[in-house]
Structures are given as structure tokens and as C-alpha cells.
Amino acid sequence: MLRPASGLTPFKSLLSILALAAGLAPATLLAQETYPQRPITLVVPHPPGGSVDGVARIYAEQLGKELGQSVVVENRAGASGMIGAAYVARATPDGYTLYLNASIHAINPLLYKKTIKFDAVKDFTPISELAQGALIFSANPGVPAHNVQELVQVLKAAPQKYSFATTGFGSAGHLAAASFLHENGLSQIPIVLYRGGGPALSDLVGGQVHAMFDPMLSSLPMVRANKLNALAVTGAERSPLLADVPTLREQGQKNFEFYSWYGVWGPAGLPAPVLKKLEAVSARIMASPKVVEQLGGLGFEPSVKDSAAFASFIDAEMKRYQAIIEQAKIEIAQ
């Protein structure tokens, strides 16, 4: 009969045996089972105030309440989100450093193949997709178009007069714009890169650029203030926040459906007990009526996938993005 070592309960003794068999120190396994025991850092690889930061702060507040530990949002911005991502890729996979980003995480490796300092798939553990949001397709009021069909006609009549804005190279808005222009035979129209939503929206309102695909969080206030005309939304259905604005598909863009999606990752090798706890907690958070309401106010909705489903989704999205990049001939000097 096995007897526990002095000072160990039968449960702890069993954990010790299992830990040794798995090559883990008993203290490590116990820490995983009682996770979390200290504050958690949630890295956001973009500046405060944007759509990723907005989702992160809603999630972090509820994650802290669910786990009984404080969750600190740490903004590590720069290089289209790759500085923060590289930091998390090097972090200890113990669940105390997590990472929340948008779909740009799956786009960057397709554009920065020579300069990216991490593997966006192999260096991370996908925990859960959290939310998604359709984009607003808006135009400066001086553009003589009130819907997508009219805009296409205007652009084709004088393509040299117009340009699109994007808030970041490789962002969902950038790929949506590139896809739209390609599908409508307007690839010659330039897409002007801005470093963030504020400068892009300022120039769009001022007429220096003429149209943009952008998350609702940043563009919706300008639409409501009549500083921009909302021509369409990119989802499969109309948004409750803009019920009178039709989708692109309603306006003849039959295959056009585009979302900015948001998820949470850990470093590669996240222990299974920690992963399972974070999966379950994330699902509960995103089902909370309070969170649903908060996200809805920002133009997002919960879209929860567990680790395996999220990994499959990322793979499918990367293939879709690669096709758009190749069709639109999107390149960046590296």
C-alpha cells in the first residue's frame, strides 16, 4: 500500500507522483491546479482608446471578477501590434501573461514574412475567440454618393480624384478596402495608411481622403454627428446601431462579408489546467448580459470559440486573408 510522504495529504501525494511522471515539479502542478494565485497581465498590442483596447478592458474587468485576482491591461503598442505580440511570445507560459488582439494577429505574418520576430501560430496558445464586429463603410459628405452603387459609379468616372484611408497596414479595414476595390475593378485607387484611427478620421472628415472601412467604435460617433455618411455595414445582417444602413451584400456586393474579430491567447505551452479554466471563464464572461450590452454599445457582439475551434478559425481566416492579399497585390517594403 502506498503511503503519502510525511506532511503530504493523499491528494498532494498523488499530484506529486503524477508530476514526477510528467517531468513536472510537484509545486508547479499544484500551482496550475490553484491558478491564479497572483495578478494577471493582459497585454494589448495597440494604444489605449481603440477597438482592441475597448474589448480588452471589458474582458479584463470581468476576468478579474471571475478569477478573484486583478487583471492589469498593459498597452504595448507599435509595429502593427507586433511589439506586444513578440513580448507575449517570449513570456513564461504560466497563465499570468495573456494577450488580446484583433484579426490583425492573423494578418501580420502574411505581410511581414521577412521581418516578423515570432510565429503567430506556433508561439501562442489560442484560448478563445471573444467577439466580432462588422465594419462601417463611410464616406466624406462631399462625395456625391448616397449608397454603394452610386459610389462605385463615382469612383469609376474619376478614380484619380479619390482615395481610401486605413487606420493600419494589414488591419481588417485595410483588407476590406483592398477587397472592395479589387472586386469592383478599382484597384488603381490608393489606400492611404494612417497610424491610428484619430488621424485617419480627421482627414476623412476634412476631405483629404474620401472613404474608409472602420470599426464602429471609432467611426460611429462621426456618423451620428453627420460628419460622415455611412454607406454600408460589412456584416451578414444590418447592425442594430445603424438599422437604416444596408449591408454591402444588400447593395449588390454578393460575396462581401467582413468582420474585425477579437480573441485572447497565451504563450505556447500553456498548461492544460490553466487553458481549460480560461476557456470556461471566457465563455461565461461573454455570455454575461452586462458584457453583451457593453459590447453592443461598441458595435461588437460575442462570438465565443474554445481553443480548438479558435485555432481552426484562425487557420481558415489566414487562408482567406492570403487570397485577398494576393488578389489585391498588397505588399510592404521589408
mmCIF file of C-alpha atoms in Angstrom:
data_model
loop_
_atom_site.group_PDB
_atom_site.id
_atom_site.type_symbol
_atom_site.label_atom_id
_atom_site.label_comp_id
_atom_site.label_asym_id
_atom_site.label_seq_id
_atom_site.Cartn_x
_atom_site.Cartn_y
_atom_site.Cartn_z
ATOM 1 C CA MET A 1 0.000 0.000 0.000
ATOM 2 C CA LEU A 2 1.329 3.462 -0.943
ATOM 3 C CA ARG A 3 1.651 5.862 1.971
ATOM 4 C CA PRO A 4 1.957 9.617 1.489
ATOM 5 C CA ALA A 5 5.278 11.176 2.463
ATOM 6 C CA SER A 6 5.340 12.994 5.755
ATOM 7 C CA GLY A 7 3.403 16.256 5.605
ATOM 8 C CA LEU A 8 1.572 15.425 2.355
ATOM 9 C CA THR A 9 -2.132 14.741 2.077
ATOM 10 C CA PRO A 10 -3.165 11.778 -0.140
ATOM 11 C CA PHE A 11 -4.287 14.273 -2.812
ATOM 12 C CA LYS A 12 -0.974 16.116 -2.772
ATOM 13 C CA SER A 13 0.901 12.825 -2.753
ATOM 14 C CA LEU A 14 -0.958 11.718 -5.883
ATOM 15 C CA LEU A 15 -0.216 15.039 -7.544
ATOM 16 C CA SER A 16 3.455 14.600 -6.697
ATOM 17 C CA ILE A 17 3.548 11.162 -8.325
ATOM 18 C CA LEU A 18 1.772 12.435 -11.435
ATOM 19 C CA ALA A 19 4.008 15.473 -11.601
ATOM 20 C CA LEU A 20 7.170 13.429 -11.393
ATOM 21 C CA ALA A 21 5.865 11.064 -14.058
ATOM 22 C CA ALA A 22 5.193 14.023 -16.324
ATOM 23 C CA GLY A 23 8.557 15.631 -15.602
ATOM 24 C CA LEU A 24 6.993 18.500 -13.623
ATOM 25 C CA ALA A 25 7.880 19.689 -10.160
ATOM 26 C CA PRO A 26 5.046 18.986 -7.659
ATOM 27 C CA ALA A 27 4.877 22.694 -6.793
ATOM 28 C CA THR A 28 4.357 23.559 -10.461
ATOM 29 C CA LEU A 29 1.436 21.185 -10.818
ATOM 30 C CA LEU A 30 -0.136 22.423 -7.598
ATOM 31 C CA ALA A 31 0.204 25.996 -8.848
ATOM 32 C CA GLN A 32 -1.598 25.060 -12.061
ATOM 33 C CA GLU A 33 -4.450 23.451 -10.135
ATOM 34 C CA THR A 34 -4.893 26.528 -7.915
ATOM 35 C CA TYR A 35 -4.384 29.117 -10.693
ATOM 36 C CA PRO A 36 -4.419 32.065 -10.373
ATOM 37 C CA GLN A 37 -2.534 32.972 -7.235
ATOM 38 C CA ARG A 38 -1.376 36.465 -8.233
ATOM 39 C CA PRO A 39 -2.374 39.301 -10.597
ATOM 40 C CA ILE A 40 -2.561 38.652 -14.350
ATOM 41 C CA THR A 41 -1.240 40.919 -17.091
ATOM 42 C CA LEU A 42 -3.358 41.222 -20.227
ATOM 43 C CA VAL A 43 -1.159 42.614 -22.999
ATOM 44 C CA VAL A 44 -2.894 44.760 -25.623
ATOM 45 C CA PRO A 45 -0.526 45.452 -28.549
ATOM 46 C CA HIS A 46 -2.232 48.721 -29.519
ATOM 47 C CA PRO A 47 -2.666 52.164 -27.924
ATOM 48 C CA PRO A 48 -5.454 52.920 -25.434
ATOM 49 C CA GLY A 49 -8.774 54.056 -26.832
ATOM 50 C CA GLY A 50 -9.093 51.872 -29.915
ATOM 51 C CA SER A 51 -11.374 48.946 -30.601
ATOM 52 C CA VAL A 52 -8.931 46.287 -29.315
ATOM 53 C CA ASP A 53 -8.373 48.237 -26.111
ATOM 54 C CA GLY A 54 -12.128 48.675 -25.675
ATOM 55 C CA VAL A 55 -12.796 44.950 -25.866
ATOM 56 C CA ALA A 56 -9.798 44.205 -23.645
ATOM 57 C CA ARG A 57 -10.956 46.445 -20.821
ATOM 58 C CA ILE A 58 -14.432 44.929 -20.781
ATOM 59 C CA TYR A 59 -12.922 41.431 -20.755
ATOM 60 C CA ALA A 60 -10.233 42.239 -18.151
ATOM 61 C CA GLU A 61 -12.719 43.653 -15.651
ATOM 62 C CA GLN A 62 -14.885 40.544 -15.775
ATOM 63 C CA LEU A 63 -11.920 38.150 -15.911
ATOM 64 C CA GLY A 64 -10.639 39.628 -12.676
ATOM 65 C CA LYS A 65 -14.007 39.151 -11.002
ATOM 66 C CA GLU A 66 -14.317 35.556 -12.226
ATOM 67 C CA LEU A 67 -10.811 34.546 -11.153
ATOM 68 C CA GLY A 68 -10.635 36.556 -7.941
ATOM 69 C CA GLN A 69 -7.435 38.313 -8.994
ATOM 70 C CA SER A 70 -6.710 41.694 -10.505
ATOM 71 C CA VAL A 71 -6.157 41.735 -14.275
ATOM 72 C CA VAL A 72 -3.985 44.614 -15.447
ATOM 73 C CA VAL A 73 -4.287 45.797 -19.054
ATOM 74 C CA GLU A 74 -0.828 46.639 -20.370
ATOM 75 C CA ASN A 75 -0.681 48.513 -23.694
ATOM 76 C CA ARG A 76 2.485 47.582 -25.618
ATOM 77 C CA ALA A 77 1.852 49.314 -28.921
ATOM 78 C CA GLY A 78 3.922 49.531 -32.075
ATOM 79 C CA ALA A 79 4.748 47.820 -35.358
ATOM 80 C CA SER A 80 1.110 46.949 -36.177
ATOM 81 C CA GLY A 81 0.781 45.087 -32.899
ATOM 82 C CA MET A 82 3.921 43.013 -33.329
ATOM 83 C CA ILE A 83 5.872 44.524 -30.421
ATOM 84 C CA GLY A 84 3.280 43.395 -27.891
ATOM 85 C CA ALA A 85 2.863 40.038 -29.609
ATOM 86 C CA ALA A 86 6.622 39.371 -29.546
ATOM 87 C CA TYR A 87 6.682 40.190 -25.831
ATOM 88 C CA VAL A 88 3.959 37.625 -25.096
ATOM 89 C CA ALA A 89 5.592 35.012 -27.333
ATOM 90 C CA ARG A 90 8.673 35.157 -25.054
ATOM 91 C CA ALA A 91 6.709 35.145 -21.794
ATOM 92 C CA THR A 92 6.564 32.218 -19.385
ATOM 93 C CA PRO A 93 3.537 30.042 -20.264
ATOM 94 C CA ASP A 94 2.005 30.023 -16.805
ATOM 95 C CA GLY A 95 -1.223 31.952 -17.432
ATOM 96 C CA TYR A 96 -0.034 35.172 -15.836
ATOM 97 C CA THR A 97 0.735 36.881 -19.143
ATOM 98 C CA LEU A 98 -2.151 36.832 -21.620
ATOM 99 C CA TYR A 99 -2.621 38.606 -24.939
ATOM 100 C CA LEU A 100 -5.721 40.133 -26.508
ATOM 101 C CA ASN A 101 -5.699 41.215 -30.128
ATOM 102 C CA ALA A 102 -7.855 41.507 -33.212
ATOM 103 C CA SER A 103 -7.717 39.775 -36.577
ATOM 104 C CA ILE A 104 -4.530 41.663 -37.425
ATOM 105 C CA HIS A 105 -2.691 38.966 -35.432
ATOM 106 C CA ALA A 106 -3.528 36.540 -38.255
ATOM 107 C CA ILE A 107 -2.742 39.086 -40.977
ATOM 108 C CA ASN A 108 0.685 40.318 -39.883
ATOM 109 C CA PRO A 109 2.558 37.072 -40.632
ATOM 110 C CA LEU A 110 1.222 37.150 -44.197
ATOM 111 C CA LEU A 111 2.549 40.673 -44.804
ATOM 112 C CA TYR A 112 5.743 40.817 -42.736
ATOM 113 C CA LYS A 113 7.196 37.429 -43.643
ATOM 114 C CA LYS A 114 10.804 38.637 -43.617
ATOM 115 C CA THR A 115 10.764 40.833 -40.543
ATOM 116 C CA ILE A 116 8.304 39.265 -38.094
ATOM 117 C CA LYS A 117 10.093 38.081 -34.954
ATOM 118 C CA PHE A 118 7.694 35.322 -33.908
ATOM 119 C CA ASP A 119 5.450 32.625 -35.314
ATOM 120 C CA ALA A 120 1.863 33.848 -34.961
ATOM 121 C CA VAL A 121 0.592 30.265 -34.722
ATOM 122 C CA LYS A 122 3.311 28.145 -33.102
ATOM 123 C CA ASP A 123 4.386 30.678 -30.470
ATOM 124 C CA PHE A 124 0.901 31.131 -28.995
ATOM 125 C CA THR A 125 -1.836 29.099 -27.344
ATOM 126 C CA PRO A 126 -5.247 30.211 -28.647
ATOM 127 C CA ILE A 127 -7.585 30.377 -25.658
ATOM 128 C CA SER A 128 -10.851 31.724 -27.027
ATOM 129 C CA GLU A 129 -12.352 33.934 -29.650
ATOM 130 C CA LEU A 130 -14.328 36.556 -27.752
ATOM 131 C CA ALA A 131 -16.178 38.916 -30.071
ATOM 132 C CA GLN A 132 -16.596 40.174 -33.572
ATOM 133 C CA GLY A 133 -17.892 43.338 -35.158
ATOM 134 C CA ALA A 134 -18.877 44.431 -38.612
ATOM 135 C CA LEU A 135 -17.176 47.498 -40.063
ATOM 136 C CA ILE A 136 -18.805 50.735 -41.187
ATOM 137 C CA PHE A 137 -18.140 51.727 -44.783
ATOM 138 C CA SER A 138 -18.333 55.507 -44.638
ATOM 139 C CA ALA A 139 -17.576 58.410 -46.954
ATOM 140 C CA ASN A 140 -16.921 62.105 -46.652
ATOM 141 C CA PRO A 141 -20.218 64.028 -47.146
ATOM 142 C CA GLY A 142 -18.675 65.826 -50.100
ATOM 143 C CA VAL A 143 -18.519 62.605 -52.107
ATOM 144 C CA PRO A 144 -21.610 62.656 -54.362
ATOM 145 C CA ALA A 145 -22.859 59.197 -53.415
ATOM 146 C CA HIS A 146 -25.559 58.060 -51.009
ATOM 147 C CA ASN A 147 -25.130 54.300 -51.422
ATOM 148 C CA VAL A 148 -22.553 51.786 -52.596
ATOM 149 C CA GLN A 149 -23.796 51.582 -56.186
ATOM 150 C CA GLU A 150 -23.526 55.356 -56.577
ATOM 151 C CA LEU A 151 -20.075 55.361 -55.006
ATOM 152 C CA VAL A 152 -18.794 52.738 -57.450
ATOM 153 C CA GLN A 153 -20.063 54.842 -60.360
ATOM 154 C CA VAL A 154 -18.418 57.986 -58.962
ATOM 155 C CA LEU A 155 -15.105 56.210 -58.421
ATOM 156 C CA LYS A 156 -15.100 54.680 -61.890
ATOM 157 C CA ALA A 157 -15.864 58.045 -63.505
ATOM 158 C CA ALA A 158 -12.880 59.797 -61.903
ATOM 159 C CA PRO A 159 -10.634 57.365 -59.998
ATOM 160 C CA GLN A 160 -7.767 59.880 -59.916
ATOM 161 C CA LYS A 161 -9.810 62.199 -57.675
ATOM 162 C CA TYR A 162 -10.385 59.758 -54.822
ATOM 163 C CA SER A 163 -8.552 57.782 -52.162
ATOM 164 C CA PHE A 164 -9.392 55.484 -49.267
ATOM 165 C CA ALA A 165 -7.982 55.657 -45.759
ATOM 166 C CA THR A 166 -6.933 52.832 -43.485
ATOM 167 C CA THR A 167 -6.089 53.053 -39.793
ATOM 168 C CA GLY A 168 -3.313 50.496 -40.007
ATOM 169 C CA PHE A 169 -1.446 48.452 -42.580
ATOM 170 C CA GLY A 170 -2.896 44.935 -42.568
ATOM 171 C CA SER A 171 -5.868 45.848 -40.396
ATOM 172 C CA ALA A 172 -9.323 44.439 -41.083
ATOM 173 C CA GLY A 173 -10.279 47.816 -42.537
ATOM 174 C CA HIS A 174 -7.287 47.761 -44.867
ATOM 175 C CA LEU A 175 -8.083 44.292 -46.218
ATOM 176 C CA ALA A 176 -11.784 45.144 -46.526
ATOM 177 C CA ALA A 177 -10.935 48.236 -48.589
ATOM 178 C CA ALA A 178 -8.472 46.325 -50.766
ATOM 179 C CA SER A 179 -11.011 43.562 -51.359
ATOM 180 C CA PHE A 180 -13.791 46.022 -52.208
ATOM 181 C CA LEU A 181 -11.651 47.966 -54.679
ATOM 182 C CA HIS A 182 -10.372 44.795 -56.331
ATOM 183 C CA GLU A 183 -13.825 43.241 -56.681
ATOM 184 C CA ASN A 184 -15.145 46.409 -58.307
ATOM 185 C CA GLY A 185 -12.256 46.921 -60.721
ATOM 186 C CA LEU A 186 -10.928 49.928 -58.826
ATOM 187 C CA SER A 187 -7.526 48.698 -57.673
ATOM 188 C CA GLN A 188 -5.865 51.857 -59.028
ATOM 189 C CA ILE A 189 -7.426 53.937 -56.249
ATOM 190 C CA PRO A 190 -4.838 54.439 -53.500
ATOM 191 C CA ILE A 191 -5.315 53.353 -49.907
ATOM 192 C CA VAL A 192 -3.603 55.874 -47.620
ATOM 193 C CA LEU A 193 -2.007 54.418 -44.496
ATOM 194 C CA TYR A 194 -2.527 56.260 -41.202
ATOM 195 C CA ARG A 195 -1.070 55.475 -37.811
ATOM 196 C CA GLY A 196 -4.305 55.104 -35.891
ATOM 197 C CA GLY A 197 -7.964 55.944 -36.193
ATOM 198 C CA GLY A 198 -7.770 59.542 -34.990
ATOM 199 C CA PRO A 199 -5.621 60.938 -37.828
ATOM 200 C CA ALA A 200 -7.472 58.874 -40.447
ATOM 201 C CA LEU A 201 -10.897 60.042 -39.313
ATOM 202 C CA SER A 202 -9.700 63.644 -39.084
ATOM 203 C CA ASP A 203 -8.570 63.603 -42.710
ATOM 204 C CA LEU A 204 -11.677 61.711 -43.812
ATOM 205 C CA VAL A 205 -13.919 64.338 -42.219
ATOM 206 C CA GLY A 206 -11.731 67.052 -43.693
ATOM 207 C CA GLY A 207 -11.934 65.635 -47.200
ATOM 208 C CA GLN A 208 -8.223 64.851 -47.655
ATOM 209 C CA VAL A 209 -9.300 61.214 -48.172
ATOM 210 C CA HIS A 210 -12.750 60.116 -49.210
ATOM 211 C CA ALA A 211 -13.861 56.745 -47.847
ATOM 212 C CA MET A 212 -12.897 54.189 -45.215
ATOM 213 C CA PHE A 213 -13.816 50.820 -43.712
ATOM 214 C CA ASP A 214 -13.508 51.115 -39.941
ATOM 215 C CA PRO A 215 -14.781 49.509 -36.718
ATOM 216 C CA MET A 216 -17.954 51.070 -35.359
ATOM 217 C CA LEU A 217 -16.313 52.076 -32.096
ATOM 218 C CA SER A 218 -14.328 54.836 -33.785
ATOM 219 C CA SER A 219 -16.468 55.783 -36.813
ATOM 220 C CA LEU A 220 -19.980 55.632 -35.373
ATOM 221 C CA PRO A 221 -19.721 58.929 -33.415
ATOM 222 C CA MET A 222 -18.745 60.717 -36.643
ATOM 223 C CA VAL A 223 -21.701 59.173 -38.469
ATOM 224 C CA ARG A 224 -24.102 60.163 -35.708
ATOM 225 C CA ALA A 225 -22.736 63.715 -35.792
ATOM 226 C CA ASN A 226 -23.403 63.829 -39.571
ATOM 227 C CA LYS A 227 -19.712 64.351 -40.253
ATOM 228 C CA LEU A 228 -19.568 61.133 -42.283
ATOM 229 C CA ASN A 229 -22.093 59.297 -44.448
ATOM 230 C CA ALA A 230 -22.499 55.622 -43.598
ATOM 231 C CA LEU A 231 -22.959 53.838 -46.922
ATOM 232 C CA ALA A 232 -22.984 50.248 -45.671
ATOM 233 C CA VAL A 233 -22.015 47.805 -42.967
ATOM 234 C CA THR A 234 -19.911 44.744 -43.725
ATOM 235 C CA GLY A 235 -21.786 42.098 -41.731
ATOM 236 C CA ALA A 236 -24.237 39.486 -42.933
ATOM 237 C CA GLU A 237 -27.048 41.469 -41.301
ATOM 238 C CA ARG A 238 -27.710 45.102 -40.501
ATOM 239 C CA SER A 239 -26.378 46.461 -37.241
ATOM 240 C CA PRO A 240 -28.863 47.426 -34.506
ATOM 241 C CA LEU A 241 -26.770 50.569 -34.072
ATOM 242 C CA LEU A 242 -27.387 51.571 -37.712
ATOM 243 C CA ALA A 243 -30.628 49.824 -38.552
ATOM 244 C CA ASP A 244 -31.311 52.039 -41.561
ATOM 245 C CA VAL A 245 -27.903 51.362 -43.169
ATOM 246 C CA PRO A 246 -27.934 48.330 -45.507
ATOM 247 C CA THR A 247 -25.209 45.729 -45.758
ATOM 248 C CA LEU A 248 -22.848 45.576 -48.710
ATOM 249 C CA ARG A 249 -24.498 42.331 -49.757
ATOM 250 C CA GLU A 250 -27.873 44.068 -49.898
ATOM 251 C CA GLN A 251 -26.316 46.563 -52.293
ATOM 252 C CA GLY A 252 -25.073 44.100 -54.861
ATOM 253 C CA GLN A 253 -21.737 43.096 -53.304
ATOM 254 C CA LYS A 254 -22.872 39.493 -53.121
ATOM 255 C CA ASN A 255 -19.810 37.848 -51.587
ATOM 256 C CA PHE A 256 -18.796 40.687 -49.311
ATOM 257 C CA GLU A 257 -18.851 39.924 -45.607
ATOM 258 C CA PHE A 258 -16.101 41.181 -43.347
ATOM 259 C CA TYR A 259 -15.596 41.387 -39.600
ATOM 260 C CA SER A 260 -12.959 42.515 -37.216
ATOM 261 C CA TRP A 261 -12.711 39.714 -34.654
ATOM 262 C CA TYR A 262 -11.099 39.642 -31.230
ATOM 263 C CA GLY A 263 -9.548 36.839 -29.224
ATOM 264 C CA VAL A 264 -7.308 36.002 -26.314
ATOM 265 C CA TRP A 265 -4.102 33.958 -26.406
ATOM 266 C CA GLY A 266 -1.355 32.824 -24.071
ATOM 267 C CA PRO A 267 2.230 31.907 -24.880
ATOM 268 C CA ALA A 268 2.812 28.493 -26.464
ATOM 269 C CA GLY A 269 2.779 25.642 -23.977
ATOM 270 C CA LEU A 270 0.058 26.995 -21.708
ATOM 271 C CA PRO A 271 -0.671 24.188 -19.209
ATOM 272 C CA ALA A 272 -3.885 22.264 -19.868
ATOM 273 C CA PRO A 273 -5.477 23.038 -16.445
ATOM 274 C CA VAL A 274 -4.866 26.758 -16.945
ATOM 275 C CA LEU A 275 -6.151 26.662 -20.534
ATOM 276 C CA LYS A 276 -9.324 24.827 -19.545
ATOM 277 C CA LYS A 277 -10.050 27.277 -16.739
ATOM 278 C CA LEU A 278 -9.536 30.284 -19.019
ATOM 279 C CA GLU A 279 -11.698 28.709 -21.757
ATOM 280 C CA ALA A 280 -14.570 28.141 -19.323
ATOM 281 C CA VAL A 281 -14.260 31.555 -17.703
ATOM 282 C CA SER A 282 -14.102 33.319 -21.083
ATOM 283 C CA ALA A 283 -17.298 31.585 -22.201
ATOM 284 C CA ARG A 284 -19.087 32.690 -19.026
ATOM 285 C CA ILE A 285 -17.855 36.259 -19.387
ATOM 286 C CA MET A 286 -19.024 36.632 -22.975
ATOM 287 C CA ALA A 287 -22.445 35.179 -22.101
ATOM 288 C CA SER A 288 -22.983 37.756 -19.366
ATOM 289 C CA PRO A 289 -25.877 40.134 -20.168
ATOM 290 C CA LYS A 290 -23.766 43.036 -18.899
ATOM 291 C CA VAL A 291 -20.913 42.198 -21.289
ATOM 292 C CA VAL A 292 -23.297 41.633 -24.188
ATOM 293 C CA GLU A 293 -24.750 45.087 -23.558
ATOM 294 C CA GLN A 294 -21.318 46.711 -23.228
ATOM 295 C CA LEU A 295 -20.056 45.111 -26.430
ATOM 296 C CA GLY A 296 -23.241 46.028 -28.269
ATOM 297 C CA GLY A 297 -22.711 49.657 -27.396
ATOM 298 C CA LEU A 298 -19.320 49.472 -29.120
ATOM 299 C CA GLY A 299 -20.681 47.730 -32.209
ATOM 300 C CA PHE A 300 -19.495 44.241 -31.271
ATOM 301 C CA GLU A 301 -21.189 41.003 -30.345
ATOM 302 C CA PRO A 302 -19.923 37.913 -28.509
ATOM 303 C CA SER A 303 -18.511 35.233 -30.777
ATOM 304 C CA VAL A 304 -17.099 32.587 -28.474
ATOM 305 C CA LYS A 305 -14.980 29.669 -29.676
ATOM 306 C CA ASP A 306 -12.965 27.336 -27.468
ATOM 307 C CA SER A 307 -9.256 26.755 -28.028
ATOM 308 C CA ALA A 308 -9.578 24.058 -30.707
ATOM 309 C CA ALA A 309 -12.332 25.844 -32.627
ATOM 310 C CA PHE A 310 -10.468 29.154 -32.374
ATOM 311 C CA ALA A 311 -7.306 27.551 -33.787
ATOM 312 C CA SER A 312 -9.272 26.147 -36.746
ATOM 313 C CA PHE A 313 -10.942 29.515 -37.295
ATOM 314 C CA ILE A 314 -7.579 31.317 -37.334
ATOM 315 C CA ASP A 315 -6.255 28.856 -39.909
ATOM 316 C CA ALA A 316 -9.279 29.423 -42.163
ATOM 317 C CA GLU A 317 -9.063 33.207 -41.780
ATOM 318 C CA MET A 318 -5.364 33.229 -42.651
ATOM 319 C CA LYS A 319 -6.129 31.382 -45.882
ATOM 320 C CA ARG A 320 -8.872 33.888 -46.716
ATOM 321 C CA TYR A 321 -6.621 36.838 -45.952
ATOM 322 C CA GLN A 322 -3.825 35.362 -48.062
ATOM 323 C CA ALA A 323 -6.177 35.199 -51.051
ATOM 324 C CA ILE A 324 -7.163 38.860 -50.579
ATOM 325 C CA ILE A 325 -3.522 39.945 -50.249
ATOM 326 C CA GLU A 326 -2.563 38.110 -53.426
ATOM 327 C CA GLN A 327 -5.560 39.342 -55.431
ATOM 328 C CA ALA A 328 -5.103 42.949 -54.340
ATOM 329 C CA LYS A 329 -1.288 42.702 -54.633
ATOM 330 C CA ILE A 330 -0.766 44.174 -51.184
ATOM 331 C CA GLU A 331 2.941 44.484 -50.459
ATOM 332 C CA ILE A 332 5.097 46.259 -47.933
ATOM 333 C CA ALA A 333 8.773 47.125 -48.236
ATOM 334 C CA GLN A 334 10.753 44.973 -45.777
#
